[in-house]
């Protein structure tokens, strides 16, 4: 990992420690808006800081395993564990790089979902109903609230048209990809 990225991650870790200290200050709990802002700021960097800590711990473990490779009794076990650690480092580095990408200002927005039965008559209406159920389950899985705004039923089940709102963290990002 590049030194500039390491430096950025160290800065983020210091910021997370500072925010954690501020959040544990009893005087902050009386100011709800400040507490909310600090919690939101901490939540934005928490995952990358946790991955960075794991990355550092895995690097330390890897260094310790290098020393065990000289011991004939531990060599086989250390070699296998070293391969696992190297793979985990690659995974963590990929995750961290993605987490460091700038966030889109629209990431926190809610979404609207419109489903319309196309050409195909009753089968298309039934398929639109199936799609609605799929989006309902996907919303539940992600902790979003899917609210029905309007709908127009098909003649033999399903829907000709459905309009829903999807409210929740990063729903806009996931549904506009």
PDB file of C-alpha atoms in Angstrom, residues 6-22 42 45 49 52-53:
ATOM      1  CA  UNK A   6      -1.283   4.981   4.699  1.00  0.00           C
ATOM      2  CA  UNK A   7      -0.962   8.596   5.783  1.00  0.00           C
ATOM      3  CA  UNK A   8      -4.591   9.281   4.866  1.00  0.00           C
ATOM      4  CA  UNK A   9      -5.713   6.215   6.791  1.00  0.00           C
ATOM      5  CA  UNK A  10      -3.697   7.272   9.848  1.00  0.00           C
ATOM      6  CA  UNK A  11      -5.410  10.681   9.687  1.00  0.00           C
ATOM      7  CA  UNK A  12      -8.799   8.995   9.487  1.00  0.00           C
ATOM      8  CA  UNK A  13      -7.934   6.832  12.467  1.00  0.00           C
ATOM      9  CA  UNK A  14      -6.957   9.913  14.496  1.00  0.00           C
ATOM     10  CA  UNK A  15     -10.196  11.608  13.462  1.00  0.00           C
ATOM     11  CA  UNK A  16     -12.209   8.550  14.528  1.00  0.00           C
ATOM     12  CA  UNK A  17     -10.464   8.516  17.919  1.00  0.00           C
ATOM     13  CA  UNK A  18     -11.186  12.223  18.349  1.00  0.00           C
ATOM     14  CA  UNK A  19     -14.841  11.764  17.413  1.00  0.00           C
ATOM     15  CA  UNK A  20     -15.130   8.807  19.760  1.00  0.00           C
ATOM     16  CA  UNK A  21     -13.771  10.902  22.618  1.00  0.00           C
ATOM     17  CA  UNK A  22     -16.181  13.730  21.825  1.00  0.00           C
ATOM     18  CA  UNK A  42     -18.249   8.893  12.904  1.00  0.00           C
ATOM     19  CA  UNK A  45     -15.486   6.672   8.601  1.00  0.00           C
ATOM     20  CA  UNK A  49     -11.033   2.685  10.172  1.00  0.00           C
ATOM     21  CA  UNK A  52      -7.411  -0.247   8.508  1.00  0.00           C
ATOM     22  CA  UNK A  53      -6.966  -1.592  12.055  1.00  0.00           C
TER      23      UNK A  53
END
